Amino acid sequence: GTGAAVWAARAVWPARRPTTVLDWSEPALALGRELAAADTGLKDSVRWERARIGANPPLDATDLVTISYVLKELTDADRAAVVDAAAQAATGAVVVIEPGTPDGYTRIIEARDRLIAAGFHVAAPCPHSGRCPIVPGEDWCHFSARVSRSSLHRQVKGGSLAYEDEKFSYVAATRFLVTPAPSRIVRRPQIRKGQVLLDLCEPEGALTRTTVTKKHGAAYRGARDADWGDAWPPPV
């Protein structure tokens, strides 16, 4: 699309770096170029190129490949081809993001399995590279990010609130060994009087519920500040 992941990556790594955005839609690419033209940190370091799955040479070796809200638009065969191409090109990491729906989660699990088969290690959100403990059809792994809405955004979407909560599923996998989170909070923490209930994905590949009470001191304070998607326990 417009290459929105370019801005997300720069928020983490501010330095200028060569980046390529690939999409089949020229209007989307043109909009991305227009948005970046006003940004001195991007306009000379990012290329927007039209590309078609299976019709182009292999991707150049690169540190990070992102696949953002793309797989839902593809056939099964093309989804596999895109993930395999990303795995072949990435010397560091692949990050795949899909809508936080049951179908989106299913596509993420498929991509996760292909990346593990290609020799990658899961860095997030899972605290392990084993089988996902969620039973298909009963639940799905997803998270939420609050996004501010402009007045135009509210008008286009017919909304009245100044924000919306975007649900998403994702996997980040690396070629190098990583130390994943000790565990991951996979549901919004339930804060009750004197206690916090945390639903966790554990490193041994199990889902558990942990109750943190006032008697746990610093852990209780950390649990009250913890958010859906955070690592648990929080870094010291």
Short mmCIF file of C-alpha atoms in Angstrom, two decimals:
data_model
loop_
_atom_site.label_atom_id
_atom_site.label_comp_id
_atom_site.label_asym_id
_atom_site.label_seq_id
_atom_site.Cartn_x
_atom_site.Cartn_y
_atom_site.Cartn_z
CA GLY A 1 0.00 0.00 0.00
CA THR A 2 1.27 3.44 0.97
CA GLY A 3 4.16 1.94 2.95
CA ALA A 4 2.84 2.89 6.39
CA ALA A 5 5.32 0.49 7.99
CA VAL A 6 8.08 2.87 6.88
CA TRP A 7 6.89 5.44 9.41
CA ALA A 8 6.47 2.79 12.10
CA ALA A 9 10.01 1.52 11.56
CA ARG A 10 11.45 5.02 11.71
CA ALA A 11 9.74 5.57 15.07
CA VAL A 12 11.93 2.74 16.38
CA TRP A 13 15.09 3.40 14.30
CA PRO A 14 15.24 7.15 13.56
CA ALA A 15 18.37 7.07 11.37
CA ARG A 16 18.01 7.27 7.60
CA ARG A 17 18.25 3.89 5.87
CA PRO A 18 17.52 2.60 2.37
CA THR A 19 13.96 1.25 2.21
CA THR A 20 11.83 -0.18 -0.60
CA VAL A 21 8.02 -0.33 -0.61
CA LEU A 22 6.47 -2.90 -2.97
CA ASP A 23 2.83 -3.02 -4.04
CA TRP A 24 0.78 -3.79 -7.14
CA SER A 25 -1.42 -0.68 -6.79
CA GLU A 26 0.17 2.37 -8.40
CA PRO A 27 -2.35 4.80 -6.80
CA ALA A 28 -1.39 3.51 -3.34
CA LEU A 29 2.30 3.86 -4.15
CA ALA A 30 1.74 7.37 -5.52
CA LEU A 31 0.04 8.37 -2.26
CA GLY A 32 2.97 6.98 -0.29
CA ARG A 33 5.41 9.02 -2.37
CA GLU A 34 3.29 12.13 -1.85
CA LEU A 35 3.19 11.65 1.91
CA ALA A 36 6.95 11.06 2.09
CA ALA A 37 7.76 14.05 -0.13
CA ALA A 38 7.01 16.38 2.77
CA ASP A 39 9.31 14.40 5.08
CA THR A 40 12.98 15.23 4.63
CA GLY A 41 13.98 12.09 6.49
CA LEU A 42 12.22 9.81 4.02
CA LYS A 43 11.96 11.37 0.59
CA ASP A 44 15.53 10.54 -0.44
CA SER A 45 15.88 7.16 1.29
CA VAL A 46 12.64 5.33 0.35
CA ARG A 47 11.67 3.92 -3.06
CA TRP A 48 8.10 3.00 -3.98
CA GLU A 49 8.05 0.29 -6.67
CA ARG A 50 5.25 -1.56 -8.42
CA ALA A 51 5.66 -5.31 -8.08
CA ARG A 52 3.68 -8.44 -8.81
CA ILE A 53 3.86 -11.69 -6.86
CA GLY A 54 5.90 -14.27 -8.74
CA ALA A 55 6.68 -11.95 -11.66
CA ASN A 56 9.73 -10.21 -10.21
CA PRO A 57 13.29 -11.32 -9.42
CA PRO A 58 13.91 -12.46 -5.83
CA LEU A 59 13.95 -9.67 -3.26
CA ASP A 60 17.33 -8.18 -2.44
CA ALA A 61 18.85 -9.25 0.88
CA THR A 62 17.66 -6.85 3.56
CA ASP A 63 17.69 -6.51 7.34
CA LEU A 64 13.94 -6.35 7.90
CA VAL A 65 10.94 -7.35 5.77
CA THR A 66 7.45 -6.30 6.81
CA ILE A 67 4.22 -7.75 5.40
CA SER A 68 1.47 -5.41 6.58
CA TYR A 69 -2.23 -6.17 6.05
CA VAL A 70 -1.43 -7.93 2.78
CA LEU A 71 -2.08 -11.65 3.23
CA LYS A 72 -5.85 -11.24 3.55
CA GLU A 73 -5.94 -10.00 -0.05
CA LEU A 74 -4.13 -13.02 -1.53
CA THR A 75 -4.84 -16.60 -2.52
CA ASP A 76 -3.41 -19.44 -0.42
CA ALA A 77 -0.63 -20.00 -2.94
CA ASP A 78 0.30 -16.32 -3.12
CA ARG A 79 0.30 -16.01 0.67
CA ALA A 80 2.80 -18.84 0.88
CA ALA A 81 4.90 -17.29 -1.91
CA VAL A 82 5.04 -13.89 -0.21
CA VAL A 83 6.08 -15.32 3.16
CA ASP A 84 8.69 -17.58 1.55
CA ALA A 85 10.11 -14.63 -0.44
CA ALA A 86 10.32 -12.56 2.74
CA ALA A 87 12.07 -15.39 4.58
CA GLN A 88 14.57 -15.80 1.75
CA ALA A 89 15.36 -12.08 1.62
CA ALA A 90 15.50 -11.23 5.32
CA THR A 91 18.95 -11.42 6.87
CA GLY A 92 17.58 -10.18 10.19
CA ALA A 93 13.84 -10.36 10.74
CA VAL A 94 10.38 -10.71 9.22
CA VAL A 95 7.32 -9.04 10.75
CA VAL A 96 3.84 -10.00 9.55
CA ILE A 97 0.74 -8.02 10.64
CA GLU A 98 -2.90 -8.85 9.90
CA PRO A 99 -6.27 -7.65 11.22
CA GLY A 100 -7.03 -8.97 14.70
CA THR A 101 -9.85 -11.27 13.59
CA PRO A 102 -10.09 -15.07 13.75
CA ASP A 103 -9.24 -15.23 10.03
CA GLY A 104 -6.35 -12.80 10.48
CA TYR A 105 -4.97 -14.89 13.33
CA THR A 106 -5.20 -18.01 11.15
CA ARG A 107 -3.14 -16.31 8.45
CA ILE A 108 -0.57 -15.25 11.05
CA ILE A 109 -0.25 -18.81 12.34
CA GLU A 110 0.26 -20.07 8.78
CA ALA A 111 3.00 -17.46 8.24
CA ARG A 112 4.52 -18.25 11.64
CA ASP A 113 4.73 -21.95 10.78
CA ARG A 114 6.40 -21.20 7.43
CA LEU A 115 8.95 -18.88 9.04
CA ILE A 116 9.82 -21.46 11.71
CA ALA A 117 10.20 -24.11 9.00
CA ALA A 118 12.60 -21.73 7.22
CA GLY A 119 14.80 -21.61 10.31
CA PHE A 120 13.49 -18.46 12.00
CA HIS A 121 12.98 -17.97 15.74
CA VAL A 122 9.80 -16.33 17.06
CA ALA A 123 10.67 -13.10 18.87
CA ALA A 124 7.13 -11.85 19.57
CA PRO A 125 4.42 -12.01 20.61
CA CYS A 126 4.93 -15.66 21.54
CA PRO A 127 7.48 -16.40 24.31
CA HIS A 128 8.39 -19.60 22.45
CA SER A 129 8.72 -21.05 18.93
CA GLY A 130 6.57 -24.09 19.67
CA ARG A 131 2.99 -24.81 18.70
CA CYS A 132 0.43 -22.12 19.52
CA PRO A 133 -1.61 -23.34 22.54
CA ILE A 134 -4.83 -21.70 21.34
CA VAL A 135 -7.40 -24.22 20.07
CA PRO A 136 -8.48 -23.26 16.53
CA GLY A 137 -12.09 -22.15 16.42
CA GLU A 138 -12.28 -21.49 20.17
CA ASP A 139 -10.19 -18.33 20.46
CA TRP A 140 -7.56 -16.31 18.64
CA CYS A 141 -4.46 -14.29 19.56
CA HIS A 142 -4.75 -10.57 18.90
CA PHE A 143 -3.91 -7.23 20.43
CA SER A 144 -5.19 -3.66 20.34
CA ALA A 145 -3.69 -0.24 19.63
CA ARG A 146 -5.52 3.03 20.23
CA VAL A 147 -5.35 5.25 17.13
CA SER A 148 -6.22 8.95 17.14
CA ARG A 149 -8.87 10.09 14.66
CA SER A 150 -8.76 13.40 12.85
CA SER A 151 -12.03 15.17 12.07
CA LEU A 152 -11.74 13.90 8.48
CA HIS A 153 -11.14 10.37 9.75
CA ARG A 154 -14.27 10.56 11.91
CA GLN A 155 -16.29 11.87 8.99
CA VAL A 156 -15.10 9.15 6.59
CA LYS A 157 -15.74 6.33 9.07
CA GLY A 158 -18.96 7.78 10.46
CA GLY A 159 -17.55 7.85 13.99
CA SER A 160 -17.94 10.35 16.80
CA LEU A 161 -15.04 9.41 19.09
CA ALA A 162 -11.63 11.05 18.76
CA TYR A 163 -10.00 7.61 18.70
CA GLU A 164 -10.55 4.00 17.68
CA ASP A 165 -9.09 0.75 18.98
CA GLU A 166 -7.45 -1.12 16.11
CA LYS A 167 -7.30 -4.88 16.67
CA PHE A 168 -4.37 -6.70 15.06
CA SER A 169 -2.51 -10.02 15.06
CA TYR A 170 1.20 -10.29 14.33
CA VAL A 171 4.35 -12.34 14.42
CA ALA A 172 7.94 -11.13 14.52
CA ALA A 173 10.56 -13.76 13.67
CA THR A 174 14.34 -13.51 13.45
CA ARG A 175 17.18 -15.43 11.84
CA PHE A 176 19.30 -14.90 14.95
CA LEU A 177 18.62 -16.35 18.38
CA VAL A 178 16.54 -14.10 20.59
CA THR A 179 15.49 -13.96 24.21
CA PRO A 180 11.70 -13.67 24.00
CA ALA A 181 9.45 -12.25 26.69
CA PRO A 182 9.26 -14.38 29.88
CA SER A 183 5.53 -14.55 29.12
CA ARG A 184 3.02 -12.42 27.19
CA ILE A 185 -0.22 -10.83 28.42
CA VAL A 186 -2.74 -12.02 25.84
CA ARG A 187 -5.90 -10.37 27.18
CA ARG A 188 -6.69 -7.01 28.73
CA PRO A 189 -5.72 -7.23 32.44
CA GLN A 190 -8.69 -7.45 34.79
CA ILE A 191 -8.17 -4.99 37.63
CA ARG A 192 -10.22 -5.79 40.71
CA LYS A 193 -10.14 -4.66 44.31
CA GLY A 194 -6.75 -5.64 45.66
CA GLN A 195 -5.86 -7.92 42.74
CA VAL A 196 -5.11 -8.06 39.02
CA LEU A 197 -5.89 -11.07 36.82
CA LEU A 198 -3.44 -11.67 33.96
CA ASP A 199 -4.01 -14.12 31.10
CA LEU A 200 -0.57 -15.24 29.96
CA CYS A 201 1.04 -17.20 27.16
CA GLU A 202 3.91 -19.04 28.85
CA PRO A 203 7.33 -20.08 27.47
CA GLU A 204 6.46 -23.78 27.76
CA GLY A 205 3.62 -23.20 25.29
CA ALA A 206 0.65 -23.05 27.67
CA LEU A 207 -2.05 -20.50 28.49
CA THR A 208 -2.43 -19.66 32.17
CA ARG A 209 -4.20 -17.14 34.40
CA THR A 210 -2.14 -15.49 37.12
CA THR A 211 -3.60 -13.51 40.02
CA VAL A 212 -1.35 -10.76 41.38
CA THR A 213 -2.45 -9.31 44.73
CA LYS A 214 -1.33 -6.49 46.98
CA LYS A 215 0.81 -8.86 48.99
CA HIS A 216 3.04 -9.21 45.91
CA GLY A 217 4.21 -5.61 46.39
CA ALA A 218 6.12 -4.31 43.35
CA ALA A 219 4.64 -7.04 41.14
CA TYR A 220 1.14 -5.83 42.04
CA ARG A 221 2.02 -2.26 41.12
CA GLY A 222 3.51 -3.52 37.87
CA ALA A 223 0.39 -5.55 37.14
CA ARG A 224 -1.85 -2.52 37.64
CA ASP A 225 0.24 -0.62 35.08
CA ALA A 226 0.52 -3.55 32.64
CA ASP A 227 -1.30 -3.48 29.33
CA TRP A 228 -2.63 -6.05 26.90
CA GLY A 229 0.31 -7.29 24.82
CA ASP A 230 3.01 -6.42 27.36
CA ALA A 231 5.68 -8.84 28.47
CA TRP A 232 5.27 -10.23 31.98
CA PRO A 233 6.92 -9.70 34.35
CA PRO A 234 7.92 -6.20 33.15
CA PRO A 235 11.62 -5.47 32.56
CA VAL A 236 13.44 -4.36 35.68
#
